Amino acid sequence: MKPTYKPYRLPSGGWGSARSVGNIVRREGVIGSAGIALSRHNKVDGYQCNSCAWVKPASPLPFEFCENGVKAVAWELTAHRCTPAFFAEHTVTELRGWDDYHLEQPGRLTHPLRYDAATDKYVPVSWGHAIEEIARELHAVEDKLKGTVFYSSGRLSNEASYLYQLFARLYGNNNLPDSSNMCHETTSVAQPVSIGQGVGTVDLGDFGQTECLLFFGQNPGSNSPRMLHPLQEASQRGVPIITYNPLRERGLERFLNPQSPTEMLTGKETRISSQYHQVENGGDLAALAGIGKAVLSAHDESLAKGGPAVLDLAFIAEHTQGFDRYADWLRAQDWDELERRSGLHRADMEATARVYAAAGPTIGIYGMGLTQHRAGVETVQMLVNLLLMRGNIGRRGAGICPVRGHSNVQGQRTMGVTEKPELFPLDRLGEQFGFVAPREPGFNTVEACEAILKGEVKAFVMLGGNFVRAIPDHGQMEPAWRRLRLTVNVLTKLNRSALLPGEVSYILPVIGRLEKDETAAGQQVLSMEDTSGCVHGNRGLRAPASTHLISEIRLLCELAKQVLPANEKVRWDAYMTDYAEIRKEIAATLPEGFHDYETRMWEPGGFQRDLPAKRREWRTESGRAQFVTPEALDEDLDMPAVGHDVLRLMTLRSNDQFNTTVYGYDDRFRGINGIRTVVLMNRSDIDRLGLKVGQAVTLRTVADDGVDRHLSGLIVVAYDIPGGCIGGYYPECNVLMPVWHYAVGSKTPAAKSIPVTIHSDGDAVLEPQMEYATG
Ligand SMILES: Nc1nc2c(c(=O)[nH]1)N[C@H]1C(S)=C(S)[C@@H](COP(=O)(O)OP(=O)(O)OC[C@H]3O[C@@H](n4cnc5c(=O)[nH]c(N)nc54)[C@H](O)[C@@H]3O)O[C@H]1N2
Ligand SMILES: Nc1nc2c(c(=O)[nH]1)N[C@H]1C(S)=C(S)[C@@H](COP(=O)(O)OP(=O)(O)OC[C@H]3O[C@@H](n4cnc5c(=O)[nH]c(N)nc54)[C@H](O)[C@@H]3O)O[C@H]1N2
Ligand SMILES: [Mo]
């Protein structure tokens, strides 16, 4: 298809969404079967969507799904199969020349495979042989503390996650990095300091009662479309929705509910954002300071005139600490500086403050636009500060709402998949299973990369995900990957990580959560936690993609039995036969949250984990909610002054991908079709730098570590994006991210602010259609 760029005029949802769903269902050959599946989607006794982690309501819509949920379901239920015949036809070297889209097209993996270096091909092996050799290799790693890494991606069920962390800790380390290290780790570090819990405080009921929504750096139209329903409902109630985002994302502008026949037929769309501020990427810290400063002066002025308080002084006095210092800091901020750093006008921030200062209960929502920055932790804390100023945590209709990504990324952390030993009750775990759990902090994602670069790591187990594509610095990491002794890729579809085999390398295909998982004890069920801390049961409904697949749980248990010394307290055989036995262990480790797990997980809306901040119980050091004053409004130290030449790159998801899974080359809402190798630029930057729309360019990272990081062949698109900022797609642009460029405190790669320069690949305009086409 010819690449085109034509601004999308339609609302999010609507007929475009219906058409896109139809296309993918047809392509994956799942007409009919996907229909059957979708009636069970996000339902009690059904399955939990394998796309995003957005809240699953207690009274679901007849079809509680969205465009991207359907894509994710069709992706897993696809009729296509990636069999040993496929691997007999293609060498691994050849497959490394394929892009992410084409690698997943052959469909679901059907057989366990072992890499054969002599032929450079993956060949089928028996499960017995695979598990026996992997066990031998894991056993042989000398330095168990540093030598083996157990990665996982946030789709893993609670049950598999719990067993995985138990396995790693019995094995001897806390090397449990997961996708959340690249994602909301910033939240998990920022929020405990502020409010004493790493997860958000709002549920759907709060959305129903909120009177103001502040939206920072999250794109619901593509990444959590079911969220558009509560947003639409709020907007129709007249709730102001104030958005800070460098791009005018369609889902935050207008929505037409594809599930409402009336709306579809009449075209009656809902306006979403009432204020839209195109902050520069990385400018949120300054913007939040500006809003806070304006709220504070409104308060001071009102009091001076004998008017009412704007701040919730009783809440601040009773529940918080650090306000005075924070207020002094706000007063000391200089408007010119805040304008320069945010790229906004003082009037913008004041307009937000005016609405917020007059509003009832308010929710602060955010995503990767805040977490993936060098100052991400402080920025999240600034948003919490703003909420605390008016007592907006721990009351109905108010709170902080980090929108989690992967469908069970939050549950996975709850289950103890974390490199931070202090986040899980290891004493209790040790007592329960008769061992001393390691206390040495494990590797997070960035540290795992560093250890791999240094050659410390020998074995890498990847339980789901596509680690090598998701991480920064592909140019360094891919060659380092080849030096590993053991790489184990537990997958449902082929991806690039598996094409960088170490000396001993396996692809192990597993049953997906939409599939029936039968054991000697009958069909097994799983559970997952959504972004509001609610835990739901999951029952698969289709026969597995191949009779050779086993479950992640069985794989872990079989492996554990061979790798770990016998321990009668750890009942691997029982766990893999009856998953209720795993849930009993979870309830024993986490009795407060998971008592009566077996019945409560089937309640409508699931059961909510204990969230102390919701009732204003603050599990912080001081026992109070904390106003955190940023160190300074310092420039990003990793970024040379953004000036004439240096631009700040943010890496984005299209509407047609799920992380490294690329469903297609269209980004409908942004109007970009048939191409992903683009760079979105402000027209004034294009002109200033002497470039042309439609020409090819190279981006080069500005860094002084002696490494050349560049990406060529990107096509220039003139886009509505603030000057000095540019956008490109993830994971293609990850080659530009230095591994050391991450959020201070959380080590979340700073994927939304990479300093780059831009160079012409030649003057020819290759794609004239990328000229802004109006109409
Ligand atoms: N269809 C689909 N759904 C998904 C995913 C997917 O890939 N595809 N991924 C899942 C996962 S794992 C995650 S973590 C979530 C991610 O969902 P989001 O948190 O929405 O992540 P992104 O799409 O990376 O970027 C979010 C938004 O941040 C804006 N932004 C960029 N830089 C800045 C900044 O400095 N400040 C502000 N205020 N905004 C900024 C971008 O314009 C974009 O609109 O989605 C989940 N759901
Ligand atoms: N530049 C840049 N980099 C980023 C980001 C960014 O915004 N910009 N975002 C970051 C974020 S938020 C995240 S979460 C990470 C994502 O990092 P990952 O979670 O590691 O990546 P995914 O692309 O979600 O993984 C896709 C693969 O998972 C496998 N899979 C799917 N379902 C299952 C299953 O049920 N079981 C098993 N075993 N395997 C399965 C499939 O084989 C598929 O190829 O990327 C991060 N990287
Ligand atoms: Mo994520």
PDB file of C-alpha atoms in Angstrom, residues 184-309:
ATOM      1  CA  HIS A 184       5.039   2.103  35.117  1.00  0.00           C
ATOM      2  CA  GLU A 185       8.091   1.351  37.279  1.00  0.00           C
ATOM      3  CA  THR A 186       8.230   5.103  37.651  1.00  0.00           C
ATOM      4  CA  THR A 187       4.795   4.901  39.270  1.00  0.00           C
ATOM      5  CA  SER A 188       5.877   2.060  41.533  1.00  0.00           C
ATOM      6  CA  VAL A 189       8.750   4.213  42.764  1.00  0.00           C
ATOM      7  CA  ALA A 190       6.994   7.600  42.880  1.00  0.00           C
ATOM      8  CA  GLN A 191       3.685   6.741  44.486  1.00  0.00           C
ATOM      9  CA  PRO A 192       4.860   4.778  47.529  1.00  0.00           C
ATOM     10  CA  VAL A 193       6.807   7.870  48.628  1.00  0.00           C
ATOM     11  CA  SER A 194       3.804  10.136  48.042  1.00  0.00           C
ATOM     12  CA  ILE A 195       0.862   8.051  49.158  1.00  0.00           C
ATOM     13  CA  GLY A 196       2.259   4.772  50.445  1.00  0.00           C
ATOM     14  CA  GLN A 197       1.125   2.485  47.652  1.00  0.00           C
ATOM     15  CA  GLY A 198       2.464   1.722  44.211  1.00  0.00           C
ATOM     16  CA  VAL A 199      -0.879   1.424  42.474  1.00  0.00           C
ATOM     17  CA  GLY A 200      -3.636   3.910  41.726  1.00  0.00           C
ATOM     18  CA  THR A 201      -6.515   4.795  44.009  1.00  0.00           C
ATOM     19  CA  VAL A 202      -9.501   5.047  41.674  1.00  0.00           C
ATOM     20  CA  ASP A 203     -12.044   2.584  40.359  1.00  0.00           C
ATOM     21  CA  LEU A 204     -14.879   2.902  37.866  1.00  0.00           C
ATOM     22  CA  GLY A 205     -17.224   4.175  40.569  1.00  0.00           C
ATOM     23  CA  ASP A 206     -14.924   7.157  40.984  1.00  0.00           C
ATOM     24  CA  PHE A 207     -15.151   7.932  37.279  1.00  0.00           C
ATOM     25  CA  GLY A 208     -18.921   7.971  37.682  1.00  0.00           C
ATOM     26  CA  GLN A 209     -18.703  10.606  40.414  1.00  0.00           C
ATOM     27  CA  THR A 210     -15.746  12.703  39.451  1.00  0.00           C
ATOM     28  CA  GLU A 211     -16.166  16.381  38.649  1.00  0.00           C
ATOM     29  CA  CYS A 212     -12.851  17.025  36.899  1.00  0.00           C
ATOM     30  CA  LEU A 213     -10.333  14.944  34.957  1.00  0.00           C
ATOM     31  CA  LEU A 214      -6.707  15.935  34.437  1.00  0.00           C
ATOM     32  CA  PHE A 215      -5.139  13.889  31.657  1.00  0.00           C
ATOM     33  CA  PHE A 216      -1.373  13.695  31.202  1.00  0.00           C
ATOM     34  CA  GLY A 217       0.467  11.717  28.541  1.00  0.00           C
ATOM     35  CA  GLN A 218      -1.828   8.792  27.956  1.00  0.00           C
ATOM     36  CA  ASN A 219      -3.570   7.913  24.720  1.00  0.00           C
ATOM     37  CA  PRO A 220      -6.827   6.091  25.471  1.00  0.00           C
ATOM     38  CA  GLY A 221      -8.106   6.082  21.870  1.00  0.00           C
ATOM     39  CA  SER A 222      -5.422   3.585  20.899  1.00  0.00           C
ATOM     40  CA  ASN A 223      -4.149   2.110  24.129  1.00  0.00           C
ATOM     41  CA  SER A 224      -7.149   1.701  26.421  1.00  0.00           C
ATOM     42  CA  PRO A 225     -10.182   2.353  24.214  1.00  0.00           C
ATOM     43  CA  ARG A 226     -12.727   0.969  26.689  1.00  0.00           C
ATOM     44  CA  MET A 227     -11.753   3.909  28.844  1.00  0.00           C
ATOM     45  CA  LEU A 228     -13.465   6.163  26.288  1.00  0.00           C
ATOM     46  CA  HIS A 229     -16.835   4.995  27.644  1.00  0.00           C
ATOM     47  CA  PRO A 230     -16.387   6.460  31.155  1.00  0.00           C
ATOM     48  CA  LEU A 231     -14.748   9.508  29.557  1.00  0.00           C
ATOM     49  CA  GLN A 232     -17.690   9.971  27.229  1.00  0.00           C
ATOM     50  CA  GLU A 233     -20.064   9.574  30.123  1.00  0.00           C
ATOM     51  CA  ALA A 234     -18.128  12.138  32.170  1.00  0.00           C
ATOM     52  CA  SER A 235     -18.034  14.596  29.292  1.00  0.00           C
ATOM     53  CA  GLN A 236     -21.783  14.231  28.784  1.00  0.00           C
ATOM     54  CA  ARG A 237     -22.251  15.049  32.470  1.00  0.00           C
ATOM     55  CA  GLY A 238     -20.383  18.289  31.830  1.00  0.00           C
ATOM     56  CA  VAL A 239     -17.214  17.217  33.628  1.00  0.00           C
ATOM     57  CA  PRO A 240     -14.227  19.261  32.423  1.00  0.00           C
ATOM     58  CA  ILE A 241     -11.500  17.071  30.917  1.00  0.00           C
ATOM     59  CA  ILE A 242      -8.171  18.842  30.684  1.00  0.00           C
ATOM     60  CA  THR A 243      -5.467  17.270  28.576  1.00  0.00           C
ATOM     61  CA  TYR A 244      -1.732  17.837  28.434  1.00  0.00           C
ATOM     62  CA  ASN A 245      -0.208  16.070  25.460  1.00  0.00           C
ATOM     63  CA  PRO A 246       2.208  17.224  22.734  1.00  0.00           C
ATOM     64  CA  LEU A 247      -0.040  15.611  20.118  1.00  0.00           C
ATOM     65  CA  ARG A 248      -3.722  16.194  19.552  1.00  0.00           C
ATOM     66  CA  GLU A 249      -4.722  12.567  20.027  1.00  0.00           C
ATOM     67  CA  ARG A 250      -8.098  11.848  18.502  1.00  0.00           C
ATOM     68  CA  GLY A 251      -9.370   9.723  21.381  1.00  0.00           C
ATOM     69  CA  LEU A 252      -8.884  12.725  23.643  1.00  0.00           C
ATOM     70  CA  GLU A 253     -10.735  15.025  21.283  1.00  0.00           C
ATOM     71  CA  ARG A 254     -13.859  13.267  20.007  1.00  0.00           C
ATOM     72  CA  PHE A 255     -15.497   9.863  20.403  1.00  0.00           C
ATOM     73  CA  LEU A 256     -18.331   8.075  18.634  1.00  0.00           C
ATOM     74  CA  ASN A 257     -19.348   4.965  20.538  1.00  0.00           C
ATOM     75  CA  PRO A 258     -19.177   2.075  18.057  1.00  0.00           C
ATOM     76  CA  GLN A 259     -21.438   0.078  20.373  1.00  0.00           C
ATOM     77  CA  SER A 260     -24.269   2.586  20.260  1.00  0.00           C
ATOM     78  CA  PRO A 261     -26.521   2.064  17.228  1.00  0.00           C
ATOM     79  CA  THR A 262     -27.990   5.551  17.653  1.00  0.00           C
ATOM     80  CA  GLU A 263     -24.609   7.238  17.735  1.00  0.00           C
ATOM     81  CA  MET A 264     -23.382   5.182  14.797  1.00  0.00           C
ATOM     82  CA  LEU A 265     -26.415   6.046  12.691  1.00  0.00           C
ATOM     83  CA  THR A 266     -26.710   9.683  13.618  1.00  0.00           C
ATOM     84  CA  GLY A 267     -22.989  10.340  13.833  1.00  0.00           C
ATOM     85  CA  LYS A 268     -23.541  12.117  17.138  1.00  0.00           C
ATOM     86  CA  GLU A 269     -20.081  12.257  18.618  1.00  0.00           C
ATOM     87  CA  THR A 270     -18.953  13.428  22.041  1.00  0.00           C
ATOM     88  CA  ARG A 271     -16.327  16.053  22.664  1.00  0.00           C
ATOM     89  CA  ILE A 272     -13.825  14.646  25.164  1.00  0.00           C
ATOM     90  CA  SER A 273     -11.291  17.292  26.213  1.00  0.00           C
ATOM     91  CA  SER A 274     -12.539  20.711  27.262  1.00  0.00           C
ATOM     92  CA  GLN A 275      -9.000  22.126  27.349  1.00  0.00           C
ATOM     93  CA  TYR A 276      -6.125  20.754  25.289  1.00  0.00           C
ATOM     94  CA  HIS A 277      -2.576  21.915  25.946  1.00  0.00           C
ATOM     95  CA  GLN A 278       0.185  20.791  23.612  1.00  0.00           C
ATOM     96  CA  VAL A 279       2.943  20.678  26.169  1.00  0.00           C
ATOM     97  CA  GLU A 280       6.441  19.935  24.893  1.00  0.00           C
ATOM     98  CA  ASN A 281       7.507  16.399  25.621  1.00  0.00           C
ATOM     99  CA  GLY A 282       9.329  16.460  28.936  1.00  0.00           C
ATOM    100  CA  GLY A 283       7.649  19.762  29.829  1.00  0.00           C
ATOM    101  CA  ASP A 284       5.115  18.346  32.277  1.00  0.00           C
ATOM    102  CA  LEU A 285       7.184  18.975  35.376  1.00  0.00           C
ATOM    103  CA  ALA A 286       7.168  22.673  34.544  1.00  0.00           C
ATOM    104  CA  ALA A 287       3.514  22.618  33.479  1.00  0.00           C
ATOM    105  CA  LEU A 288       2.470  20.957  36.749  1.00  0.00           C
ATOM    106  CA  ALA A 289       4.532  23.462  38.680  1.00  0.00           C
ATOM    107  CA  GLY A 290       2.772  26.246  36.815  1.00  0.00           C
ATOM    108  CA  ILE A 291      -0.680  24.853  37.542  1.00  0.00           C
ATOM    109  CA  GLY A 292       0.235  24.341  41.200  1.00  0.00           C
ATOM    110  CA  LYS A 293       1.638  27.844  41.417  1.00  0.00           C
ATOM    111  CA  ALA A 294      -1.535  29.321  39.957  1.00  0.00           C
ATOM    112  CA  VAL A 295      -3.754  27.318  42.334  1.00  0.00           C
ATOM    113  CA  LEU A 296      -1.659  28.528  45.241  1.00  0.00           C
ATOM    114  CA  SER A 297      -1.895  32.172  44.219  1.00  0.00           C
ATOM    115  CA  ALA A 298      -5.641  31.825  43.746  1.00  0.00           C
ATOM    116  CA  HIS A 299      -5.747  30.524  47.309  1.00  0.00           C
ATOM    117  CA  ASP A 300      -3.577  33.336  48.667  1.00  0.00           C
ATOM    118  CA  GLU A 301      -5.615  35.971  46.839  1.00  0.00           C
ATOM    119  CA  SER A 302      -8.917  34.584  48.007  1.00  0.00           C
ATOM    120  CA  LEU A 303      -7.787  34.518  51.633  1.00  0.00           C
ATOM    121  CA  ALA A 304      -6.407  38.047  51.331  1.00  0.00           C
ATOM    122  CA  LYS A 305      -9.833  39.219  50.195  1.00  0.00           C
ATOM    123  CA  GLY A 306     -11.471  37.389  53.074  1.00  0.00           C
ATOM    124  CA  GLY A 307     -12.778  34.740  50.660  1.00  0.00           C
ATOM    125  CA  PRO A 308     -12.873  30.944  51.086  1.00  0.00           C
ATOM    126  CA  ALA A 309      -9.793  28.709  50.961  1.00  0.00           C
TER     127      ALA A 309
END
